């Protein structure tokens, strides 16, 4: 993954993970697997786990410990009301940015000719 893509993901991964949890609660490995299915193939599992700790500390998710057949209980994360509000703000910011970036991209690809 290119450095530019890595830097862009740093600012958006939190919203991406919350959006993933808005679809269905999941534990860390499941979240990473879903992200990879969505095309985020290079996201390291450790990055997702560190992010989950942060969003749990910020109160954006609820956590339930669910018994596992293969070891210690799993922490299943689900989006709570505060997380939903945060996700709504994320999508508003995302839509604001993508609209403007698309406009800039269009203007760059189709500059006005003199006299227009």
Coordinates of C-alpha atoms in Angstrom, one line a residue, residues 32-114:
X32 CA -10.3 -7.5 10.1
X33 CA -11.7 -10.2 7.9
X34 CA -14.6 -8.0 6.9
X35 CA -12.3 -5.1 6.1
X36 CA -10.2 -7.4 3.9
X37 CA -13.3 -8.6 2.1
X38 CA -14.2 -4.9 1.5
X39 CA -10.8 -4.5 -0.2
X40 CA -8.7 -3.2 2.7
X41 CA -6.3 -6.1 2.2
X42 CA -3.3 -4.5 3.7
X43 CA -4.7 -3.5 7.1
X44 CA -2.8 -5.2 9.8
X45 CA -4.7 -7.0 12.5
X46 CA -2.7 -5.2 15.2
X47 CA -3.9 -1.9 13.8
X48 CA -7.5 -2.9 14.2
X49 CA -7.0 -4.2 17.7
X50 CA -5.3 -0.9 18.8
X51 CA -8.1 1.0 17.2
X52 CA -10.7 -1.1 19.1
X53 CA -9.0 -0.3 22.4
X54 CA -9.3 3.4 21.6
X55 CA -12.9 3.4 20.5
X56 CA -13.8 1.3 23.6
X57 CA -12.0 3.8 25.9
X58 CA -13.9 6.6 24.2
X59 CA -17.2 4.9 24.8
X60 CA -18.2 4.5 21.2
X61 CA -18.8 0.7 21.4
X62 CA -20.2 -1.8 23.9
X63 CA -18.2 -4.9 24.6
X64 CA -19.5 -8.3 25.5
X65 CA -17.2 -11.2 26.4
X66 CA -18.4 -14.3 24.6
X67 CA -17.1 -17.8 25.3
X68 CA -14.9 -19.2 22.6
X69 CA -14.3 -22.9 21.7
X70 CA -10.7 -22.1 20.9
X71 CA -9.3 -20.3 23.9
X72 CA -10.2 -17.4 26.1
X73 CA -13.5 -15.5 25.7
X74 CA -13.7 -13.2 22.7
X75 CA -14.5 -9.5 23.1
X76 CA -17.5 -8.8 20.8
X77 CA -17.9 -5.1 19.9
X78 CA -21.2 -3.5 19.0
X79 CA -21.9 0.1 18.2
X80 CA -23.8 2.0 20.9
X81 CA -25.8 5.2 20.8
X82 CA -22.7 7.4 21.2
X83 CA -20.9 5.4 18.5
X84 CA -23.9 5.9 16.2
X85 CA -23.8 9.7 16.7
X86 CA -20.1 9.7 16.0
X87 CA -20.6 7.6 12.9
X88 CA -23.3 10.0 11.7
X89 CA -20.8 12.9 12.1
X90 CA -18.1 10.8 10.3
X91 CA -20.4 10.4 7.3
X92 CA -21.3 14.1 7.2
X93 CA -17.6 15.0 7.2
X94 CA -16.9 12.3 4.6
X95 CA -19.6 13.5 2.3
X96 CA -18.4 17.2 2.7
X97 CA -14.9 16.2 1.8
X98 CA -15.7 13.9 -1.1
X99 CA -18.0 16.5 -2.7
X100 CA -15.3 19.1 -2.6
X101 CA -12.5 16.8 -3.7
X102 CA -14.6 15.5 -6.6
X103 CA -15.3 19.1 -7.6
X104 CA -11.5 19.9 -7.5
X105 CA -10.8 16.8 -9.5
X106 CA -13.3 17.8 -12.1
X107 CA -12.0 21.3 -12.3
X108 CA -8.5 20.0 -12.6
X109 CA -9.4 17.6 -15.4
X110 CA -11.6 20.1 -17.2
X111 CA -10.1 23.6 -16.7
X112 CA -12.1 26.4 -18.1
X113 CA -10.8 27.8 -21.3
X114 CA -10.0 31.5 -21.5

